[in-house]
PDB file of C-alpha atoms in Angstrom:
ATOM      1  CA  MET A  16      42.779 115.079 101.126  1.00 81.00           C
ATOM      2  CA  GLU A  17      39.887 113.021 102.460  1.00 86.00           C
ATOM      3  CA  LEU A  18      39.798 109.225 102.323  1.00 88.00           C
ATOM      4  CA  GLU A  19      37.010 106.786 103.018  1.00 88.00           C
ATOM      5  CA  VAL A  20      37.582 104.325 105.847  1.00 89.00           C
ATOM      6  CA  LEU A  21      37.066 100.724 104.744  1.00 90.00           C
ATOM      7  CA  GLN A  22      36.034  97.686 106.727  1.00 89.00           C
ATOM      8  CA  LEU A  23      38.158  94.541 106.595  1.00 88.00           C
ATOM      9  CA  ASN A  24      35.778  93.033 104.036  1.00 87.00           C
ATOM     10  CA  GLY A  25      36.356  95.950 101.666  1.00 85.00           C
ATOM     11  CA  SER A  26      33.003  97.683 102.215  1.00 88.00           C
ATOM     12  CA  PRO A  27      32.795 101.330 103.361  1.00 87.00           C
ATOM     13  CA  ALA A  28      32.714 101.870 107.118  1.00 84.00           C
ATOM     14  CA  GLY A  29      30.453 104.915 106.745  1.00 86.00           C
ATOM     15  CA  ARG A  30      33.000 107.542 107.737  1.00 88.00           C
ATOM     16  CA  THR A  31      35.938 109.387 106.270  1.00 89.00           C
ATOM     17  CA  VAL A  32      39.311 110.561 107.546  1.00 90.00           C
ATOM     18  CA  GLN A  33      41.173 113.730 106.680  1.00 91.00           C
ATOM     19  CA  LEU A  34      44.838 113.278 105.794  1.00 91.00           C
ATOM     20  CA  ASP A  35      47.157 115.670 107.603  1.00 90.00           C
ATOM     21  CA  GLU A  36      48.546 118.174 105.104  1.00 91.00           C
ATOM     22  CA  ALA A  37      51.725 118.429 107.226  1.00 92.00           C
ATOM     23  CA  ILE A  38      52.379 114.748 106.448  1.00 93.00           C
ATOM     24  CA  PHE A  39      50.710 114.030 103.108  1.00 93.00           C
ATOM     25  CA  GLY A  40      50.800 117.473 101.475  1.00 91.00           C
ATOM     26  CA  VAL A  41      54.415 118.618 101.629  1.00 92.00           C
ATOM     27  CA  THR A  42      56.761 119.375  98.748  1.00 94.00           C
ATOM     28  CA  PRO A  43      58.688 116.104  98.214  1.00 94.00           C
ATOM     29  CA  ASN A  44      62.457 116.294  98.535  1.00 94.00           C
ATOM     30  CA  ASP A  45      64.047 113.623  96.341  1.00 96.00           C
ATOM     31  CA  HIS A  46      67.555 114.170  97.690  1.00 96.00           C
ATOM     32  CA  VAL A  47      66.417 113.630 101.267  1.00 95.00           C
ATOM     33  CA  LEU A  48      64.611 110.476 100.119  1.00 96.00           C
ATOM     34  CA  TRP A  49      67.821 109.188  98.552  1.00 96.00           C
ATOM     35  CA  LEU A  50      69.763 109.890 101.748  1.00 96.00           C
ATOM     36  CA  ASP A  51      67.304 107.994 103.931  1.00 96.00           C
ATOM     37  CA  VAL A  52      67.049 105.014 101.576  1.00 96.00           C
ATOM     38  CA  ARG A  53      70.842 104.895 101.453  1.00 96.00           C
ATOM     39  CA  ARG A  54      70.894 104.926 105.266  1.00 95.00           C
ATOM     40  CA  THR A  55      68.481 102.006 105.647  1.00 94.00           C
ATOM     41  CA  GLN A  56      70.171  99.917 102.957  1.00 95.00           C
ATOM     42  CA  ALA A  57      73.637 100.577 104.379  1.00 94.00           C
ATOM     43  CA  ALA A  58      72.459  99.449 107.822  1.00 93.00           C
ATOM     44  CA  THR A  59      71.793  95.952 106.442  1.00 93.00           C
ATOM     45  CA  ARG A  60      75.453  95.471 105.418  1.00 92.00           C
ATOM     46  CA  GLN A  61      77.458  93.432 107.913  1.00 92.00           C
ATOM     47  CA  GLY A  62      80.817  94.919 106.998  1.00 92.00           C
ATOM     48  CA  THR A  63      82.686  91.757 108.020  1.00 94.00           C
ATOM     49  CA  HIS A  64      84.711  91.389 104.799  1.00 94.00           C
ATOM     50  CA  LYS A  65      88.409  90.735 105.376  1.00 94.00           C
ATOM     51  CA  THR A  66      91.441  89.531 103.430  1.00 94.00           C
ATOM     52  CA  LYS A  67      94.924  88.772 104.733  1.00 94.00           C
ATOM     53  CA  GLU A  68      97.566  91.360 104.118  1.00 93.00           C
ATOM     54  CA  ARG A  69     101.308  90.830 103.918  1.00 90.00           C
ATOM     55  CA  GLY A  70     101.883  90.796 107.667  1.00 90.00           C
ATOM     56  CA  GLU A  71      99.088  88.267 108.256  1.00 91.00           C
ATOM     57  CA  VAL A  72     100.118  85.532 105.798  1.00 92.00           C
ATOM     58  CA  LYS A  73     101.684  82.539 107.492  1.00 90.00           C
ATOM     59  CA  GLY A  74     105.134  81.551 106.269  1.00 84.00           C
ATOM     60  CA  SER A  75     108.850  82.207 106.445  1.00 86.00           C
ATOM     61  CA  ASN A  76     110.238  85.738 106.408  1.00 88.00           C
ATOM     62  CA  ARG A  77     113.298  84.643 104.420  1.00 90.00           C
ATOM     63  CA  LYS A  78     114.063  86.557 101.260  1.00 90.00           C
ATOM     64  CA  LEU A  79     113.646  84.029  98.448  1.00 88.00           C
ATOM     65  CA  TYR A  80     116.675  85.083  96.390  1.00 88.00           C
ATOM     66  CA  ARG A  81     119.210  87.863  96.246  1.00 91.00           C
ATOM     67  CA  GLN A  82     118.199  91.343  95.294  1.00 91.00           C
ATOM     68  CA  LYS A  83     120.151  91.658  92.016  1.00 92.00           C
ATOM     69  CA  GLY A  84     121.886  89.591  89.423  1.00 92.00           C
ATOM     70  CA  THR A  85     119.173  86.973  88.801  1.00 91.00           C
ATOM     71  CA  GLY A  86     117.390  88.675  85.926  1.00 91.00           C
ATOM     72  CA  LEU A  87     114.127  88.381  87.863  1.00 87.00           C
ATOM     73  CA  ALA A  88     112.022  91.049  89.495  1.00 85.00           C
ATOM     74  CA  ARG A  89     113.083  92.086  92.959  1.00 85.00           C
ATOM     75  CA  VAL A  90     110.909  90.350  95.560  1.00 85.00           C
ATOM     76  CA  GLY A  91     110.993  89.718  99.280  1.00 89.00           C
ATOM     77  CA  ASN A  92     109.538  86.748 101.143  1.00 91.00           C
ATOM     78  CA  ALA A  93     106.697  84.441 100.141  1.00 90.00           C
ATOM     79  CA  ALA A  94     104.110  86.787 101.689  1.00 92.00           C
ATOM     80  CA  SER A  95     104.857  89.471  99.114  1.00 91.00           C
ATOM     81  CA  PRO A  96     101.701  90.673  97.290  1.00 90.00           C
ATOM     82  CA  LEU A  97     103.600  90.097  94.019  1.00 87.00           C
ATOM     83  CA  ARG A  98     103.629  86.341  94.543  1.00 87.00           C
ATOM     84  CA  ARG A  99     100.838  83.809  94.328  1.00 88.00           C
ATOM     85  CA  GLY A 100      99.621  83.000  97.820  1.00 89.00           C
ATOM     86  CA  GLY A 101     100.978  86.225  99.219  1.00 91.00           C
ATOM     87  CA  GLY A 102      99.087  88.884 101.093  1.00 92.00           C
ATOM     88  CA  ARG A 103      96.752  91.307  99.397  1.00 93.00           C
ATOM     89  CA  THR A 104      97.652  94.965  99.050  1.00 92.00           C
ATOM     90  CA  PHE A 105      95.120  97.309 100.648  1.00 92.00           C
ATOM     91  CA  GLY A 106      92.545  94.543 101.072  1.00 91.00           C
ATOM     92  CA  PRO A 107      89.107  95.119 102.627  1.00 94.00           C
ATOM     93  CA  ARG A 108      88.907  95.417 106.392  1.00 93.00           C
ATOM     94  CA  PRO A 109      85.870  95.115 108.688  1.00 95.00           C
ATOM     95  CA  HIS A 110      84.099  98.423 109.178  1.00 93.00           C
ATOM     96  CA  SER A 111      80.637  99.843 109.692  1.00 93.00           C
ATOM     97  CA  TYR A 112      78.583 101.170 106.787  1.00 93.00           C
ATOM     98  CA  ASP A 113      76.184 103.112 109.014  1.00 92.00           C
ATOM     99  CA  VAL A 114      75.051 106.480 107.675  1.00 92.00           C
ATOM    100  CA  ARG A 115      74.040 108.990 110.331  1.00 94.00           C
ATOM    101  CA  LEU A 116      71.160 111.380 109.603  1.00 93.00           C
ATOM    102  CA  SER A 117      69.371 113.848 111.819  1.00 93.00           C
ATOM    103  CA  LYS A 118      65.796 113.293 113.002  1.00 93.00           C
ATOM    104  CA  LYS A 119      64.713 116.256 110.899  1.00 93.00           C
ATOM    105  CA  VAL A 120      66.082 114.689 107.697  1.00 94.00           C
ATOM    106  CA  LYS A 121      64.541 111.281 108.414  1.00 94.00           C
ATOM    107  CA  SER A 122      61.158 112.824 109.188  1.00 94.00           C
ATOM    108  CA  ASN A 123      61.327 114.870 105.991  1.00 94.00           C
ATOM    109  CA  ALA A 124      62.073 111.730 103.994  1.00 95.00           C
ATOM    110  CA  ARG A 125      59.043 109.912 105.409  1.00 94.00           C
ATOM    111  CA  ARG A 126      56.784 112.891 104.731  1.00 94.00           C
ATOM    112  CA  SER A 127      58.074 113.087 101.152  1.00 95.00           C
ATOM    113  CA  ALA A 128      57.416 109.377 100.576  1.00 95.00           C
ATOM    114  CA  LEU A 129      53.902 109.577 102.047  1.00 95.00           C
ATOM    115  CA  THR A 130      53.136 112.642  99.933  1.00 94.00           C
ATOM    116  CA  TYR A 131      54.065 110.722  96.783  1.00 95.00           C
ATOM    117  CA  LYS A 132      51.700 107.904  97.797  1.00 94.00           C
ATOM    118  CA  ALA A 133      48.899 110.369  98.485  1.00 93.00           C
ATOM    119  CA  GLN A 134      49.425 112.053  95.116  1.00 93.00           C
ATOM    120  CA  HIS A 135      49.160 108.677  93.357  1.00 93.00           C
ATOM    121  CA  GLN A 136      46.091 107.664  95.421  1.00 92.00           C
ATOM    122  CA  ALA A 137      47.958 104.647  96.763  1.00 93.00           C
ATOM    123  CA  ILE A 138      46.687 104.756 100.368  1.00 93.00           C
ATOM    124  CA  ARG A 139      43.890 102.658 101.862  1.00 93.00           C
ATOM    125  CA  VAL A 140      42.574 103.321 105.380  1.00 93.00           C
ATOM    126  CA  ILE A 141      40.966 100.397 107.204  1.00 92.00           C
ATOM    127  CA  ASP A 142      39.550  99.532 110.607  1.00 88.00           C
ATOM    128  CA  ALA A 143      41.817  98.040 113.212  1.00 85.00           C
ATOM    129  CA  LEU A 144      43.295  94.616 112.428  1.00 88.00           C
ATOM    130  CA  ASP A 145      42.448  92.267 115.291  1.00 84.00           C
ATOM    131  CA  PHE A 146      43.566  88.659 114.889  1.00 87.00           C
ATOM    132  CA  GLU A 147      42.851  86.124 117.622  1.00 88.00           C
ATOM    133  CA  GLN A 148      45.642  83.962 116.245  1.00 92.00           C
ATOM    134  CA  PRO A 149      48.067  84.133 113.295  1.00 92.00           C
ATOM    135  CA  SER A 150      46.304  83.210 110.084  1.00 92.00           C
ATOM    136  CA  THR A 151      47.758  83.615 106.616  1.00 93.00           C
ATOM    137  CA  GLN A 152      44.415  82.718 105.079  1.00 93.00           C
ATOM    138  CA  ASN A 153      42.581  85.482 106.967  1.00 92.00           C
ATOM    139  CA  LEU A 154      45.106  88.102 105.861  1.00 93.00           C
ATOM    140  CA  ARG A 155      44.988  86.832 102.281  1.00 93.00           C
ATOM    141  CA  THR A 156      41.188  87.100 102.372  1.00 92.00           C
ATOM    142  CA  ILE A 157      41.369  90.690 103.637  1.00 91.00           C
ATOM    143  CA  LEU A 158      43.778  91.658 100.839  1.00 92.00           C
ATOM    144  CA  GLY A 159      41.537  89.921  98.311  1.00 92.00           C
ATOM    145  CA  ASP A 160      38.498  91.867  99.530  1.00 91.00           C
ATOM    146  CA  LEU A 161      40.507  95.074  99.169  1.00 91.00           C
ATOM    147  CA  GLU A 162      41.502  93.967  95.634  1.00 91.00           C
ATOM    148  CA  LEU A 163      45.183  94.011  96.576  1.00 91.00           C
ATOM    149  CA  GLU A 164      46.128  90.333  96.432  1.00 87.00           C
ATOM    150  CA  GLY A 165      49.435  89.732  94.663  1.00 86.00           C
ATOM    151  CA  GLN A 166      50.524  93.392  94.794  1.00 91.00           C
ATOM    152  CA  PRO A 167      53.399  94.857  96.820  1.00 94.00           C
ATOM    153  CA  VAL A 168      51.565  95.992  99.957  1.00 95.00           C
ATOM    154  CA  LEU A 169      52.759  97.683 103.130  1.00 95.00           C
ATOM    155  CA  ILE A 170      50.390  97.088 106.058  1.00 95.00           C
ATOM    156  CA  VAL A 171      50.823  99.721 108.769  1.00 95.00           C
ATOM    157  CA  THR A 172      49.513  98.922 112.250  1.00 93.00           C
ATOM    158  CA  ALA A 173      49.028 101.480 114.992  1.00 91.00           C
ATOM    159  CA  SER A 174      50.567  99.253 117.655  1.00 91.00           C
ATOM    160  CA  HIS A 175      52.712  96.149 117.870  1.00 91.00           C
ATOM    161  CA  GLN A 176      50.749  93.312 116.231  1.00 90.00           C
ATOM    162  CA  PRO A 177      52.825  90.104 116.291  1.00 92.00           C
ATOM    163  CA  LYS A 178      49.873  87.991 115.112  1.00 93.00           C
ATOM    164  CA  VAL A 179      49.361  90.143 112.040  1.00 93.00           C
ATOM    165  CA  TYR A 180      53.104  90.125 111.365  1.00 93.00           C
ATOM    166  CA  ARG A 181      53.303  86.334 111.568  1.00 94.00           C
ATOM    167  CA  SER A 182      50.283  86.037 109.281  1.00 92.00           C
ATOM    168  CA  SER A 183      52.169  87.915 106.559  1.00 93.00           C
ATOM    169  CA  GLN A 184      55.332  85.817 106.557  1.00 92.00           C
ATOM    170  CA  ASN A 185      54.138  83.432 103.834  1.00 92.00           C
ATOM    171  CA  LEU A 186      52.548  86.117 101.658  1.00 91.00           C
ATOM    172  CA  HIS A 187      54.722  87.265  98.778  1.00 89.00           C
ATOM    173  CA  ARG A 188      55.461  91.025  98.681  1.00 91.00           C
ATOM    174  CA  VAL A 189      53.431  91.789 101.829  1.00 94.00           C
ATOM    175  CA  ILE A 190      55.214  93.667 104.631  1.00 93.00           C
ATOM    176  CA  VAL A 191      53.795  94.555 108.057  1.00 94.00           C
ATOM    177  CA  ARG A 192      55.270  97.471 110.005  1.00 94.00           C
ATOM    178  CA  GLU A 193      54.311  99.336 113.143  1.00 94.00           C
ATOM    179  CA  ALA A 194      53.538 102.993 112.369  1.00 93.00           C
ATOM    180  CA  ARG A 195      56.432 104.403 114.363  1.00 93.00           C
ATOM    181  CA  ASN A 196      58.921 102.020 112.688  1.00 93.00           C
ATOM    182  CA  VAL A 197      58.025 102.688 109.048  1.00 94.00           C
ATOM    183  CA  SER A 198      60.944 103.901 106.934  1.00 93.00           C
ATOM    184  CA  ALA A 199      60.934 105.828 103.680  1.00 94.00           C
ATOM    185  CA  GLU A 200      62.221 102.733 101.882  1.00 94.00           C
ATOM    186  CA  ASP A 201      59.268 100.655 103.170  1.00 93.00           C
ATOM    187  CA  ILE A 202      56.853 103.248 101.804  1.00 95.00           C
ATOM    188  CA  LEU A 203      58.535 103.543  98.421  1.00 95.00           C
ATOM    189  CA  ARG A 204      58.845  99.784  97.881  1.00 93.00           C
ATOM    190  CA  ALA A 205      55.113  99.209  98.347  1.00 94.00           C
ATOM    191  CA  ARG A 206      52.640  99.929  95.590  1.00 94.00           C
ATOM    192  CA  ILE A 207      49.771 100.372  98.058  1.00 94.00           C
ATOM    193  CA  LEU A 208      49.750 101.397 101.732  1.00 95.00           C
ATOM    194  CA  VAL A 209      47.096  99.772 103.912  1.00 94.00           C
ATOM    195  CA  CYS A 210      46.958 101.797 107.133  1.00 94.00           C
ATOM    196  CA  GLU A 211      44.963 101.347 110.281  1.00 91.00           C
ATOM    197  CA  GLU A 212      42.974 104.478 111.054  1.00 90.00           C
ATOM    198  CA  ASP A 213      44.840 105.102 114.311  1.00 91.00           C
ATOM    199  CA  ALA A 214      48.193 104.894 112.515  1.00 92.00           C
ATOM    200  CA  LEU A 215      47.499 108.215 110.773  1.00 92.00           C
ATOM    201  CA  SER A 216      47.268 110.096 114.072  1.00 91.00           C
ATOM    202  CA  ILE A 217      50.526 108.470 115.234  1.00 92.00           C
ATOM    203  CA  TRP A 218      52.292 109.721 112.095  1.00 92.00           C
ATOM    204  CA  SER A 219      50.927 113.211 112.675  1.00 91.00           C
ATOM    205  CA  HIS A 220      52.209 113.171 116.248  1.00 91.00           C
ATOM    206  CA  LEU A 221      55.672 111.900 115.268  1.00 90.00           C
ATOM    207  CA  TRP A 222      56.471 113.651 111.997  1.00 87.00           C
ATOM    208  CA  ALA A 223      54.139 116.628 111.517  1.00 82.00           C
ATOM    209  CA  SER A 224      56.322 119.039 113.459  1.00 62.00           C
ATOM    210  CA  THR A 225      60.075 119.170 112.976  1.00 50.00           C
ATOM    211  CA  PRO A 226      62.440 119.925 115.868  1.00 46.00           C
ATOM    212  CA  LYS A 227      63.760 123.484 116.065  1.00 45.00           C
ATOM    213  CA  VAL A 228      67.460 123.923 115.408  1.00 41.00           C
ATOM    214  CA  GLN A 229      69.167 126.094 117.989  1.00 43.00           C
ATOM    215  CA  ALA A 230      71.542 128.732 116.640  1.00 37.00           C
TER     216      ALA A 230
END
């Protein structure tokens, strides 16, 4: 697939770029996409939930009344889970929600997501973004010239661009990511991808070839 490179004002730059078929022309794997999205969403969970169990509730260990002969249910001390204020049975404990995936699976997920965007013609290639200082108005103007203002947009930069990132913080549904840090979830959440021209070659270098598995 061949795309026209656009200037920041939305006009054609007079050249085209060929999308790498190894990145944008694969057979999408929906299961791998689900695995990678699950991995990124699980990584955002703190896992700090905790409730007190029977041995952690403060109070006396005295048995409240005798075992039999009262007509009441048998119960131990005040920390019993059967009583109000007692400990909780099998309550949540802090743990990690991290999901581990191989590099091959994560690369496959990104290729599948990018292929879907290419099939739906949801990729725009632009010249390099070069901001002298953070400016929300400049970035809003660029998106307006590209007819993308108000849409969920993922801006992909070839290198670390803190000024561009800071310019996007007050723009609703606009995300800025460095090419090597883009996840499958970032790609799927956006309606349109706005990529710097050099970002495409970085993706080809990182994800076009999959590592060989040794027997």
